[in-house]
Amino acid sequence: MKGKKMAGSRRGFLKSGIALLLGSAWGGKFVFAKKVQIPIPGKHPELVILNDRPLNAETPAHLLDEKITPADVLFVRNNGFPPEKVDIASWTLTIGGESARQEKTYTLAELKEKFSHHSYQLTLECGGNGRAEFNPAAKGNQWTTGAVGAPLWTGVRLKDVLEDVGIKADAVYIGYYGSDSHLSGDPDKVVISRGVPIAKAMEEESLIAWAMNGEALPRLNGYPLRLVFGGWPASTSGKWLTKIVVRNKVHDGPKMEGDAYRVPCNPVAPGSKVADEDMCIIESMPVKSLITYPKTGGILKAGQEVEIRGKAWAGDLSVKAVHISVDFGANWQAAQLSPASNRLAWQGWKSRIRLPQQGYYEVWARATDSEGNMQPMVVPGWNPKGYLNNACHRIALKVS
Ligand SMILES: Nc1nc2c(c(=O)[nH]1)N[C@H]1C(S)=C(S)[C@@H](COP(=O)(O)O)O[C@H]1N2
Ligand SMILES: [Mo]
């Protein structure tokens, strides 16, 4: 990331981006350079910026320890530039498409007035979370573990709005459009337009949301309106939502086709080239977990008992067990697992460990979904774009 690029940024808020701090100690004898990250407005200063044009930032695991992910902690994944100015008085959402009975436009006020409000805690995870671990490396944001969170979302059911408009019997998919702008600067280019099959769109928890944790959505997370589909790749959860189309075929907007948000329909050897027609759209995300306490790198005393805590989620399914290991998977102990606050919300888990002698340890966590699928301990299923890495999360602890 070069300073020059930054200065020309359209985004005022990240103008200084990542500054290079040059320090000298004791009369200039030692000179060191250190990357200093300028915090993202409205976001926790410990979020790790992976890219600033467009902005992409992930959440360190220890910040996800709370049951409900705070708004300032939720990751940011932008494919383009968020709208500069949002006037909520004039913001509208239009429903149309060849399988809608009519085209209908709602103001924000009308949406809020006309339909009943619902709140759900929904897990949002980028399909590329964990990409950094694939070998050969996959291009794209090198997410480690932090492109996930589970805030409480409030809005109206997508289903209620679609029923108000009326959908034809041949409807198979919905697609979204948002008001962010393309990196090329071309106002006619759509940044991303994805969607979900009608069955997912019609689920009770599928929301058109305006609030996160009881407050307006953060600017970077889709203010003033977005879709939220818990358990599916977060790329389906369109931000800065202005239009939904009801389609009589699989939606074909930008980033629905080719290798975007798709994986080989049949497993392939690492590094393979895969033809477009052999790639399948990612739907429900696989079972996964995080260790959110203690923070990796912690130092304990020999014989000291510590609590280990984390989160686990499983796409459209629920999590039925979490096990932890402190000996590289040789032995596993069951953690205490909490129920989800609602369907499609992650679940908290905790356990206690005592590490007998001094040295280096790793704590591994492994979740099992309601159908018995477990997280693998190594990176699974290489695919060209590095999606769906649900390998076990590991933290390091030292006993002094
Ligand atoms: N309009 C619009 N919606 C979007 C995106 C985008 O770039 N533009 N990115 C998608 C992707 S790839 C992800 S992972 C999620 C990220 O949501 P968040 O930034 O609120 O965490 O938004 C999705 N919705
Ligand atoms: Mo994503």
PDB file of N, CA, C and O in Angstrom, residues 149-221:
ATOM      1  N   GLY A 149     -19.200 -12.857  11.896  1.00  0.00           N
ATOM      2  CA  GLY A 149     -19.755 -12.212  13.085  1.00  0.00           C
ATOM      3  C   GLY A 149     -21.232 -12.546  13.164  1.00  0.00           C
ATOM      4  O   GLY A 149     -21.815 -13.063  12.200  1.00  0.00           O
ATOM      5  N   ALA A 150     -21.822 -12.288  14.316  1.00  0.00           N
ATOM      6  CA  ALA A 150     -23.250 -12.595  14.478  1.00  0.00           C
ATOM      7  C   ALA A 150     -23.944 -11.509  15.292  1.00  0.00           C
ATOM      8  O   ALA A 150     -24.233 -11.686  16.464  1.00  0.00           O
ATOM      9  N   PRO A 151     -24.226 -10.379  14.645  1.00  0.00           N
ATOM     10  CA  PRO A 151     -24.976  -9.331  15.342  1.00  0.00           C
ATOM     11  C   PRO A 151     -26.473  -9.667  15.374  1.00  0.00           C
ATOM     12  O   PRO A 151     -26.915 -10.655  14.767  1.00  0.00           O
ATOM     13  N   LEU A 152     -27.226  -8.829  16.048  1.00  0.00           N
ATOM     14  CA  LEU A 152     -28.685  -8.943  16.079  1.00  0.00           C
ATOM     15  C   LEU A 152     -29.219  -7.982  15.020  1.00  0.00           C
ATOM     16  O   LEU A 152     -28.934  -6.782  15.060  1.00  0.00           O
ATOM     17  N   TRP A 153     -29.968  -8.522  14.077  1.00  0.00           N
ATOM     18  CA  TRP A 153     -30.453  -7.722  12.943  1.00  0.00           C
ATOM     19  C   TRP A 153     -31.946  -7.466  13.099  1.00  0.00           C
ATOM     20  O   TRP A 153     -32.683  -8.365  13.495  1.00  0.00           O
ATOM     21  N   THR A 154     -32.388  -6.277  12.736  1.00  0.00           N
ATOM     22  CA  THR A 154     -33.821  -5.966  12.778  1.00  0.00           C
ATOM     23  C   THR A 154     -34.260  -5.415  11.431  1.00  0.00           C
ATOM     24  O   THR A 154     -33.573  -4.574  10.842  1.00  0.00           O
ATOM     25  N   GLY A 155     -35.421  -5.904  10.999  1.00  0.00           N
ATOM     26  CA  GLY A 155     -35.982  -5.410   9.746  1.00  0.00           C
ATOM     27  C   GLY A 155     -37.305  -6.078   9.485  1.00  0.00           C
ATOM     28  O   GLY A 155     -37.993  -6.506  10.414  1.00  0.00           O
ATOM     29  N   VAL A 156     -37.639  -6.197   8.199  1.00  0.00           N
ATOM     30  CA  VAL A 156     -38.870  -6.893   7.827  1.00  0.00           C
ATOM     31  C   VAL A 156     -38.475  -8.170   7.102  1.00  0.00           C
ATOM     32  O   VAL A 156     -37.355  -8.289   6.603  1.00  0.00           O
ATOM     33  N   ARG A 157     -39.414  -9.114   7.076  1.00  0.00           N
ATOM     34  CA  ARG A 157     -39.117 -10.357   6.364  1.00  0.00           C
ATOM     35  C   ARG A 157     -39.158 -10.103   4.867  1.00  0.00           C
ATOM     36  O   ARG A 157     -40.100  -9.500   4.359  1.00  0.00           O
ATOM     37  N   LEU A 158     -38.151 -10.592   4.176  1.00  0.00           N
ATOM     38  CA  LEU A 158     -38.130 -10.498   2.715  1.00  0.00           C
ATOM     39  C   LEU A 158     -39.409 -11.142   2.154  1.00  0.00           C
ATOM     40  O   LEU A 158     -40.038 -10.631   1.221  1.00  0.00           O
ATOM     41  N   LYS A 159     -39.791 -12.250   2.764  1.00  0.00           N
ATOM     42  CA  LYS A 159     -40.986 -13.006   2.368  1.00  0.00           C
ATOM     43  C   LYS A 159     -42.244 -12.125   2.389  1.00  0.00           C
ATOM     44  O   LYS A 159     -43.045 -12.155   1.456  1.00  0.00           O
ATOM     45  N   ASP A 160     -42.404 -11.335   3.443  1.00  0.00           N
ATOM     46  CA  ASP A 160     -43.597 -10.479   3.554  1.00  0.00           C
ATOM     47  C   ASP A 160     -43.638  -9.461   2.412  1.00  0.00           C
ATOM     48  O   ASP A 160     -44.692  -9.173   1.854  1.00  0.00           O
ATOM     49  N   VAL A 161     -42.483  -8.918   2.084  1.00  0.00           N
ATOM     50  CA  VAL A 161     -42.421  -7.914   1.020  1.00  0.00           C
ATOM     51  C   VAL A 161     -42.678  -8.583  -0.340  1.00  0.00           C
ATOM     52  O   VAL A 161     -43.442  -8.076  -1.157  1.00  0.00           O
ATOM     53  N   LEU A 162     -42.058  -9.750  -0.545  1.00  0.00           N
ATOM     54  CA  LEU A 162     -42.270 -10.460  -1.820  1.00  0.00           C
ATOM     55  C   LEU A 162     -43.738 -10.855  -1.983  1.00  0.00           C
ATOM     56  O   LEU A 162     -44.302 -10.768  -3.071  1.00  0.00           O
ATOM     57  N   GLU A 163     -44.376 -11.251  -0.885  1.00  0.00           N
ATOM     58  CA  GLU A 163     -45.800 -11.625  -0.970  1.00  0.00           C
ATOM     59  C   GLU A 163     -46.680 -10.413  -1.242  1.00  0.00           C
ATOM     60  O   GLU A 163     -47.695 -10.517  -1.924  1.00  0.00           O
ATOM     61  N   ASP A 164     -46.270  -9.265  -0.726  1.00  0.00           N
ATOM     62  CA  ASP A 164     -47.025  -8.034  -0.972  1.00  0.00           C
ATOM     63  C   ASP A 164     -46.969  -7.648  -2.455  1.00  0.00           C
ATOM     64  O   ASP A 164     -47.951  -7.175  -3.034  1.00  0.00           O
ATOM     65  N   VAL A 165     -45.819  -7.879  -3.052  1.00  0.00           N
ATOM     66  CA  VAL A 165     -45.651  -7.576  -4.481  1.00  0.00           C
ATOM     67  C   VAL A 165     -46.335  -8.651  -5.327  1.00  0.00           C
ATOM     68  O   VAL A 165     -46.961  -8.360  -6.343  1.00  0.00           O
ATOM     69  N   GLY A 166     -46.223  -9.873  -4.869  1.00  0.00           N
ATOM     70  CA  GLY A 166     -46.767 -11.014  -5.601  1.00  0.00           C
ATOM     71  C   GLY A 166     -45.699 -11.629  -6.480  1.00  0.00           C
ATOM     72  O   GLY A 166     -45.057 -10.935  -7.266  1.00  0.00           O
ATOM     73  N   ILE A 167     -45.448 -12.922  -6.294  1.00  0.00           N
ATOM     74  CA  ILE A 167     -44.450 -13.565  -7.151  1.00  0.00           C
ATOM     75  C   ILE A 167     -45.115 -14.659  -7.982  1.00  0.00           C
ATOM     76  O   ILE A 167     -46.029 -15.326  -7.530  1.00  0.00           O
ATOM     77  N   LYS A 168     -44.645 -14.786  -9.204  1.00  0.00           N
ATOM     78  CA  LYS A 168     -45.228 -15.759 -10.127  1.00  0.00           C
ATOM     79  C   LYS A 168     -44.775 -17.176  -9.777  1.00  0.00           C
ATOM     80  O   LYS A 168     -43.746 -17.363  -9.127  1.00  0.00           O
ATOM     81  N   ALA A 169     -45.534 -18.140 -10.272  1.00  0.00           N
ATOM     82  CA  ALA A 169     -45.258 -19.558  -9.974  1.00  0.00           C
ATOM     83  C   ALA A 169     -43.903 -20.013 -10.523  1.00  0.00           C
ATOM     84  O   ALA A 169     -43.319 -20.966 -10.020  1.00  0.00           O
ATOM     85  N   ASP A 170     -43.386 -19.301 -11.539  1.00  0.00           N
ATOM     86  CA  ASP A 170     -42.119 -19.742 -12.134  1.00  0.00           C
ATOM     87  C   ASP A 170     -40.881 -19.123 -11.458  1.00  0.00           C
ATOM     88  O   ASP A 170     -39.760 -19.301 -11.929  1.00  0.00           O
ATOM     89  N   ALA A 171     -41.073 -18.431 -10.334  1.00  0.00           N
ATOM     90  CA  ALA A 171     -39.937 -17.786  -9.647  1.00  0.00           C
ATOM     91  C   ALA A 171     -38.992 -18.830  -9.089  1.00  0.00           C
ATOM     92  O   ALA A 171     -39.431 -19.792  -8.454  1.00  0.00           O
ATOM     93  N   VAL A 172     -37.693 -18.674  -9.355  1.00  0.00           N
ATOM     94  CA  VAL A 172     -36.723 -19.624  -8.801  1.00  0.00           C
ATOM     95  C   VAL A 172     -35.639 -18.958  -7.944  1.00  0.00           C
ATOM     96  O   VAL A 172     -35.018 -19.606  -7.102  1.00  0.00           O
ATOM     97  N   TYR A 173     -35.403 -17.680  -8.138  1.00  0.00           N
ATOM     98  CA  TYR A 173     -34.252 -17.025  -7.500  1.00  0.00           C
ATOM     99  C   TYR A 173     -34.581 -15.562  -7.259  1.00  0.00           C
ATOM    100  O   TYR A 173     -35.439 -14.994  -7.950  1.00  0.00           O
ATOM    101  N   ILE A 174     -33.902 -14.945  -6.315  1.00  0.00           N
ATOM    102  CA  ILE A 174     -33.966 -13.485  -6.204  1.00  0.00           C
ATOM    103  C   ILE A 174     -32.538 -12.948  -6.393  1.00  0.00           C
ATOM    104  O   ILE A 174     -31.557 -13.657  -6.132  1.00  0.00           O
ATOM    105  N   GLY A 175     -32.452 -11.715  -6.856  1.00  0.00           N
ATOM    106  CA  GLY A 175     -31.151 -11.066  -7.003  1.00  0.00           C
ATOM    107  C   GLY A 175     -31.243  -9.665  -6.404  1.00  0.00           C
ATOM    108  O   GLY A 175     -32.328  -9.077  -6.386  1.00  0.00           O
ATOM    109  N   TYR A 176     -30.122  -9.172  -5.884  1.00  0.00           N
ATOM    110  CA  TYR A 176     -30.150  -7.823  -5.285  1.00  0.00           C
ATOM    111  C   TYR A 176     -29.288  -6.844  -6.075  1.00  0.00           C
ATOM    112  O   TYR A 176     -28.358  -7.236  -6.790  1.00  0.00           O
ATOM    113  N   TYR A 177     -29.604  -5.583  -5.892  1.00  0.00           N
ATOM    114  CA  TYR A 177     -28.761  -4.486  -6.383  1.00  0.00           C
ATOM    115  C   TYR A 177     -28.591  -3.489  -5.242  1.00  0.00           C
ATOM    116  O   TYR A 177     -29.531  -3.252  -4.486  1.00  0.00           O
ATOM    117  N   GLY A 178     -27.405  -2.930  -5.132  1.00  0.00           N
ATOM    118  CA  GLY A 178     -27.126  -1.949  -4.084  1.00  0.00           C
ATOM    119  C   GLY A 178     -26.615  -0.672  -4.711  1.00  0.00           C
ATOM    120  O   GLY A 178     -26.367  -0.624  -5.918  1.00  0.00           O
ATOM    121  N   SER A 179     -26.432   0.355  -3.889  1.00  0.00           N
ATOM    122  CA  SER A 179     -26.049   1.648  -4.463  1.00  0.00           C
ATOM    123  C   SER A 179     -24.563   1.968  -4.321  1.00  0.00           C
ATOM    124  O   SER A 179     -24.155   3.112  -4.416  1.00  0.00           O
ATOM    125  N   ASP A 180     -23.749   0.920  -4.101  1.00  0.00           N
ATOM    126  CA  ASP A 180     -22.298   1.183  -4.059  1.00  0.00           C
ATOM    127  C   ASP A 180     -21.790   1.364  -5.494  1.00  0.00           C
ATOM    128  O   ASP A 180     -22.460   0.996  -6.450  1.00  0.00           O
ATOM    129  N   SER A 181     -20.600   1.978  -5.623  1.00  0.00           N
ATOM    130  CA  SER A 181     -20.126   2.236  -6.980  1.00  0.00           C
ATOM    131  C   SER A 181     -18.889   1.419  -7.332  1.00  0.00           C
ATOM    132  O   SER A 181     -18.084   1.034  -6.476  1.00  0.00           O
ATOM    133  N   HIS A 182     -18.782   1.145  -8.614  1.00  0.00           N
ATOM    134  CA  HIS A 182     -17.751   0.260  -9.141  1.00  0.00           C
ATOM    135  C   HIS A 182     -16.363   0.864  -9.004  1.00  0.00           C
ATOM    136  O   HIS A 182     -16.179   2.077  -9.127  1.00  0.00           O
ATOM    137  N   LEU A 183     -15.369   0.001  -8.763  1.00  0.00           N
ATOM    138  CA  LEU A 183     -13.979   0.454  -8.594  1.00  0.00           C
ATOM    139  C   LEU A 183     -13.467   1.204  -9.826  1.00  0.00           C
ATOM    140  O   LEU A 183     -12.599   2.072  -9.713  1.00  0.00           O
ATOM    141  N   SER A 184     -13.994   0.881 -10.989  1.00  0.00           N
ATOM    142  CA  SER A 184     -13.539   1.515 -12.228  1.00  0.00           C
ATOM    143  C   SER A 184     -14.019   2.956 -12.335  1.00  0.00           C
ATOM    144  O   SER A 184     -13.529   3.709 -13.174  1.00  0.00           O
ATOM    145  N   GLY A 185     -14.996   3.329 -11.501  1.00  0.00           N
ATOM    146  CA  GLY A 185     -15.564   4.663 -11.588  1.00  0.00           C
ATOM    147  C   GLY A 185     -16.698   4.742 -12.600  1.00  0.00           C
ATOM    148  O   GLY A 185     -17.377   5.757 -12.703  1.00  0.00           O
ATOM    149  N   ASP A 186     -16.903   3.670 -13.361  1.00  0.00           N
ATOM    150  CA  ASP A 186     -17.968   3.645 -14.356  1.00  0.00           C
ATOM    151  C   ASP A 186     -19.327   3.556 -13.657  1.00  0.00           C
ATOM    152  O   ASP A 186     -19.627   2.547 -13.018  1.00  0.00           O
ATOM    153  N   PRO A 187     -20.159   4.616 -13.756  1.00  0.00           N
ATOM    154  CA  PRO A 187     -21.426   4.631 -13.016  1.00  0.00           C
ATOM    155  C   PRO A 187     -22.416   3.573 -13.505  1.00  0.00           C
ATOM    156  O   PRO A 187     -23.383   3.260 -12.811  1.00  0.00           O
ATOM    157  N   ASP A 188     -22.194   3.038 -14.703  1.00  0.00           N
ATOM    158  CA  ASP A 188     -23.120   2.031 -15.238  1.00  0.00           C
ATOM    159  C   ASP A 188     -22.758   0.615 -14.832  1.00  0.00           C
ATOM    160  O   ASP A 188     -23.505  -0.323 -15.075  1.00  0.00           O
ATOM    161  N   LYS A 189     -21.591   0.468 -14.245  1.00  0.00           N
ATOM    162  CA  LYS A 189     -21.153  -0.874 -13.879  1.00  0.00           C
ATOM    163  C   LYS A 189     -21.681  -1.272 -12.503  1.00  0.00           C
ATOM    164  O   LYS A 189     -21.583  -0.487 -11.551  1.00  0.00           O
ATOM    165  N   VAL A 190     -22.216  -2.483 -12.404  1.00  0.00           N
ATOM    166  CA  VAL A 190     -22.728  -2.997 -11.132  1.00  0.00           C
ATOM    167  C   VAL A 190     -21.577  -3.667 -10.381  1.00  0.00           C
ATOM    168  O   VAL A 190     -20.838  -4.472 -10.949  1.00  0.00           O
ATOM    169  N   VAL A 191     -21.425  -3.347  -9.100  1.00  0.00           N
ATOM    170  CA  VAL A 191     -20.328  -3.883  -8.291  1.00  0.00           C
ATOM    171  C   VAL A 191     -20.502  -5.388  -8.085  1.00  0.00           C
ATOM    172  O   VAL A 191     -19.594  -6.178  -8.349  1.00  0.00           O
ATOM    173  N   ILE A 192     -21.646  -5.741  -7.601  1.00  0.00           N
ATOM    174  CA  ILE A 192     -21.949  -7.142  -7.274  1.00  0.00           C
ATOM    175  C   ILE A 192     -23.464  -7.260  -7.218  1.00  0.00           C
ATOM    176  O   ILE A 192     -24.142  -6.346  -6.735  1.00  0.00           O
ATOM    177  N   SER A 193     -24.000  -8.331  -7.753  1.00  0.00           N
ATOM    178  CA  SER A 193     -25.450  -8.542  -7.712  1.00  0.00           C
ATOM    179  C   SER A 193     -25.694 -10.032  -7.596  1.00  0.00           C
ATOM    180  O   SER A 193     -25.703 -10.751  -8.589  1.00  0.00           O
ATOM    181  N   ARG A 194     -25.822 -10.490  -6.380  1.00  0.00           N
ATOM    182  CA  ARG A 194     -26.012 -11.924  -6.142  1.00  0.00           C
ATOM    183  C   ARG A 194     -27.401 -12.176  -5.558  1.00  0.00           C
ATOM    184  O   ARG A 194     -28.216 -11.268  -5.495  1.00  0.00           O
ATOM    185  N   GLY A 195     -27.650 -13.373  -5.127  1.00  0.00           N
ATOM    186  CA  GLY A 195     -28.964 -13.672  -4.575  1.00  0.00           C
ATOM    187  C   GLY A 195     -29.034 -15.082  -4.047  1.00  0.00           C
ATOM    188  O   GLY A 195     -28.005 -15.744  -3.880  1.00  0.00           O
ATOM    189  N   VAL A 196     -30.260 -15.527  -3.794  1.00  0.00           N
ATOM    190  CA  VAL A 196     -30.493 -16.867  -3.238  1.00  0.00           C
ATOM    191  C   VAL A 196     -31.717 -17.481  -3.928  1.00  0.00           C
ATOM    192  O   VAL A 196     -32.561 -16.761  -4.456  1.00  0.00           O
ATOM    193  N   PRO A 197     -31.824 -18.809  -3.878  1.00  0.00           N
ATOM    194  CA  PRO A 197     -33.032 -19.455  -4.393  1.00  0.00           C
ATOM    195  C   PRO A 197     -34.265 -18.987  -3.600  1.00  0.00           C
ATOM    196  O   PRO A 197     -34.140 -18.610  -2.427  1.00  0.00           O
ATOM    197  N   ILE A 198     -35.430 -19.065  -4.242  1.00  0.00           N
ATOM    198  CA  ILE A 198     -36.676 -18.616  -3.616  1.00  0.00           C
ATOM    199  C   ILE A 198     -36.903 -19.254  -2.238  1.00  0.00           C
ATOM    200  O   ILE A 198     -37.317 -18.574  -1.302  1.00  0.00           O
ATOM    201  N   ALA A 199     -36.580 -20.539  -2.111  1.00  0.00           N
ATOM    202  CA  ALA A 199     -36.823 -21.214  -0.832  1.00  0.00           C
ATOM    203  C   ALA A 199     -36.071 -20.525   0.313  1.00  0.00           C
ATOM    204  O   ALA A 199     -36.621 -20.343   1.400  1.00  0.00           O
ATOM    205  N   LYS A 200     -34.832 -20.107   0.073  1.00  0.00           N
ATOM    206  CA  LYS A 200     -34.061 -19.408   1.115  1.00  0.00           C
ATOM    207  C   LYS A 200     -34.655 -18.014   1.334  1.00  0.00           C
ATOM    208  O   LYS A 200     -34.768 -17.540   2.465  1.00  0.00           O
ATOM    209  N   ALA A 201     -35.039 -17.360   0.240  1.00  0.00           N
ATOM    210  CA  ALA A 201     -35.612 -16.008   0.346  1.00  0.00           C
ATOM    211  C   ALA A 201     -36.878 -16.010   1.206  1.00  0.00           C
ATOM    212  O   ALA A 201     -37.154 -15.045   1.913  1.00  0.00           O
ATOM    213  N   MET A 202     -37.648 -17.116   1.139  1.00  0.00           N
ATOM    214  CA  MET A 202     -38.932 -17.186   1.830  1.00  0.00           C
ATOM    215  C   MET A 202     -38.832 -17.670   3.277  1.00  0.00           C
ATOM    216  O   MET A 202     -39.836 -17.806   3.967  1.00  0.00           O
ATOM    217  N   GLU A 203     -37.617 -17.934   3.754  1.00  0.00           N
ATOM    218  CA  GLU A 203     -37.473 -18.370   5.151  1.00  0.00           C
ATOM    219  C   GLU A 203     -37.784 -17.216   6.096  1.00  0.00           C
ATOM    220  O   GLU A 203     -37.546 -16.053   5.774  1.00  0.00           O
ATOM    221  N   GLU A 204     -38.268 -17.576   7.279  1.00  0.00           N
ATOM    222  CA  GLU A 204     -38.653 -16.556   8.260  1.00  0.00           C
ATOM    223  C   GLU A 204     -37.508 -15.647   8.667  1.00  0.00           C
ATOM    224  O   GLU A 204     -37.711 -14.478   8.967  1.00  0.00           O
ATOM    225  N   GLU A 205     -36.300 -16.216   8.676  1.00  0.00           N
ATOM    226  CA  GLU A 205     -35.159 -15.421   9.172  1.00  0.00           C
ATOM    227  C   GLU A 205     -34.507 -14.596   8.064  1.00  0.00           C
ATOM    228  O   GLU A 205     -33.521 -13.903   8.322  1.00  0.00           O
ATOM    229  N   SER A 206     -34.995 -14.672   6.841  1.00  0.00           N
ATOM    230  CA  SER A 206     -34.386 -13.886   5.758  1.00  0.00           C
ATOM    231  C   SER A 206     -34.916 -12.462   5.805  1.00  0.00           C
ATOM    232  O   SER A 206     -36.103 -12.236   5.572  1.00  0.00           O
ATOM    233  N   LEU A 207     -34.025 -11.538   6.137  1.00  0.00           N
ATOM    234  CA  LEU A 207     -34.460 -10.177   6.443  1.00  0.00           C
ATOM    235  C   LEU A 207     -33.995  -9.123   5.449  1.00  0.00           C
ATOM    236  O   LEU A 207     -32.930  -9.243   4.843  1.00  0.00           O
ATOM    237  N   ILE A 208     -34.836  -8.089   5.339  1.00  0.00           N
ATOM    238  CA  ILE A 208     -34.414  -6.805   4.780  1.00  0.00           C
ATOM    239  C   ILE A 208     -34.228  -5.947   6.030  1.00  0.00           C
ATOM    240  O   ILE A 208     -35.204  -5.605   6.695  1.00  0.00           O
ATOM    241  N   ALA A 209     -32.982  -5.693   6.380  1.00  0.00           N
ATOM    242  CA  ALA A 209     -32.688  -5.117   7.700  1.00  0.00           C
ATOM    243  C   ALA A 209     -32.219  -3.671   7.616  1.00  0.00           C
ATOM    244  O   ALA A 209     -31.510  -3.296   6.684  1.00  0.00           O
ATOM    245  N   TRP A 210     -32.616  -2.879   8.616  1.00  0.00           N
ATOM    246  CA  TRP A 210     -32.126  -1.502   8.727  1.00  0.00           C
ATOM    247  C   TRP A 210     -31.363  -1.284  10.040  1.00  0.00           C
ATOM    248  O   TRP A 210     -30.801  -0.232  10.240  1.00  0.00           O
ATOM    249  N   ALA A 211     -31.408  -2.286  10.913  1.00  0.00           N
ATOM    250  CA  ALA A 211     -30.738  -2.086  12.199  1.00  0.00           C
ATOM    251  C   ALA A 211     -29.850  -3.260  12.568  1.00  0.00           C
ATOM    252  O   ALA A 211     -30.129  -4.413  12.221  1.00  0.00           O
ATOM    253  N   MET A 212     -28.768  -2.930  13.245  1.00  0.00           N
ATOM    254  CA  MET A 212     -27.853  -3.908  13.813  1.00  0.00           C
ATOM    255  C   MET A 212     -27.726  -3.585  15.301  1.00  0.00           C
ATOM    256  O   MET A 212     -27.409  -2.449  15.649  1.00  0.00           O
ATOM    257  N   ASN A 213     -28.062  -4.548  16.121  1.00  0.00           N
ATOM    258  CA  ASN A 213     -28.000  -4.367  17.579  1.00  0.00           C
ATOM    259  C   ASN A 213     -28.791  -3.137  18.036  1.00  0.00           C
ATOM    260  O   ASN A 213     -28.342  -2.369  18.888  1.00  0.00           O
ATOM    261  N   GLY A 214     -29.935  -2.920  17.429  1.00  0.00           N
ATOM    262  CA  GLY A 214     -30.844  -1.859  17.860  1.00  0.00           C
ATOM    263  C   GLY A 214     -30.510  -0.472  17.336  1.00  0.00           C
ATOM    264  O   GLY A 214     -31.185   0.497  17.666  1.00  0.00           O
ATOM    265  N   GLU A 215     -29.478  -0.368  16.515  1.00  0.00           N
ATOM    266  CA  GLU A 215     -29.127   0.943  15.950  1.00  0.00           C
ATOM    267  C   GLU A 215     -29.022   0.848  14.434  1.00  0.00           C
ATOM    268  O   GLU A 215     -28.899  -0.248  13.893  1.00  0.00           O
ATOM    269  N   ALA A 216     -29.071   2.008  13.796  1.00  0.00           N
ATOM    270  CA  ALA A 216     -28.966   2.029  12.336  1.00  0.00           C
ATOM    271  C   ALA A 216     -27.729   1.231  11.913  1.00  0.00           C
ATOM    272  O   ALA A 216     -26.722   1.199  12.626  1.00  0.00           O
ATOM    273  N   LEU A 217     -27.789   0.599  10.766  1.00  0.00           N
ATOM    274  CA  LEU A 217     -26.635  -0.154  10.273  1.00  0.00           C
ATOM    275  C   LEU A 217     -25.430   0.768  10.183  1.00  0.00           C
ATOM    276  O   LEU A 217     -25.569   1.924   9.784  1.00  0.00           O
ATOM    277  N   PRO A 218     -24.228   0.251  10.483  1.00  0.00           N
ATOM    278  CA  PRO A 218     -23.039   1.062  10.231  1.00  0.00           C
ATOM    279  C   PRO A 218     -22.923   1.356   8.726  1.00  0.00           C
ATOM    280  O   PRO A 218     -23.312   0.523   7.904  1.00  0.00           O
ATOM    281  N   ARG A 219     -22.391   2.496   8.412  1.00  0.00           N
ATOM    282  CA  ARG A 219     -22.226   2.922   7.018  1.00  0.00           C
ATOM    283  C   ARG A 219     -21.563   1.839   6.157  1.00  0.00           C
ATOM    284  O   ARG A 219     -22.005   1.539   5.067  1.00  0.00           O
ATOM    285  N   LEU A 220     -20.491   1.249   6.690  1.00  0.00           N
ATOM    286  CA  LEU A 220     -19.735   0.278   5.908  1.00  0.00           C
ATOM    287  C   LEU A 220     -20.427  -1.080   5.809  1.00  0.00           C
ATOM    288  O   LEU A 220     -20.046  -1.914   5.002  1.00  0.00           O
ATOM    289  N   ASN A 221     -21.416  -1.314   6.656  1.00  0.00           N
ATOM    290  CA  ASN A 221     -22.127  -2.592   6.640  1.00  0.00           C
ATOM    291  C   ASN A 221     -23.512  -2.476   5.994  1.00  0.00           C
ATOM    292  O   ASN A 221     -24.382  -3.296   6.248  1.00  0.00           O
TER     293      ASN A 221
END
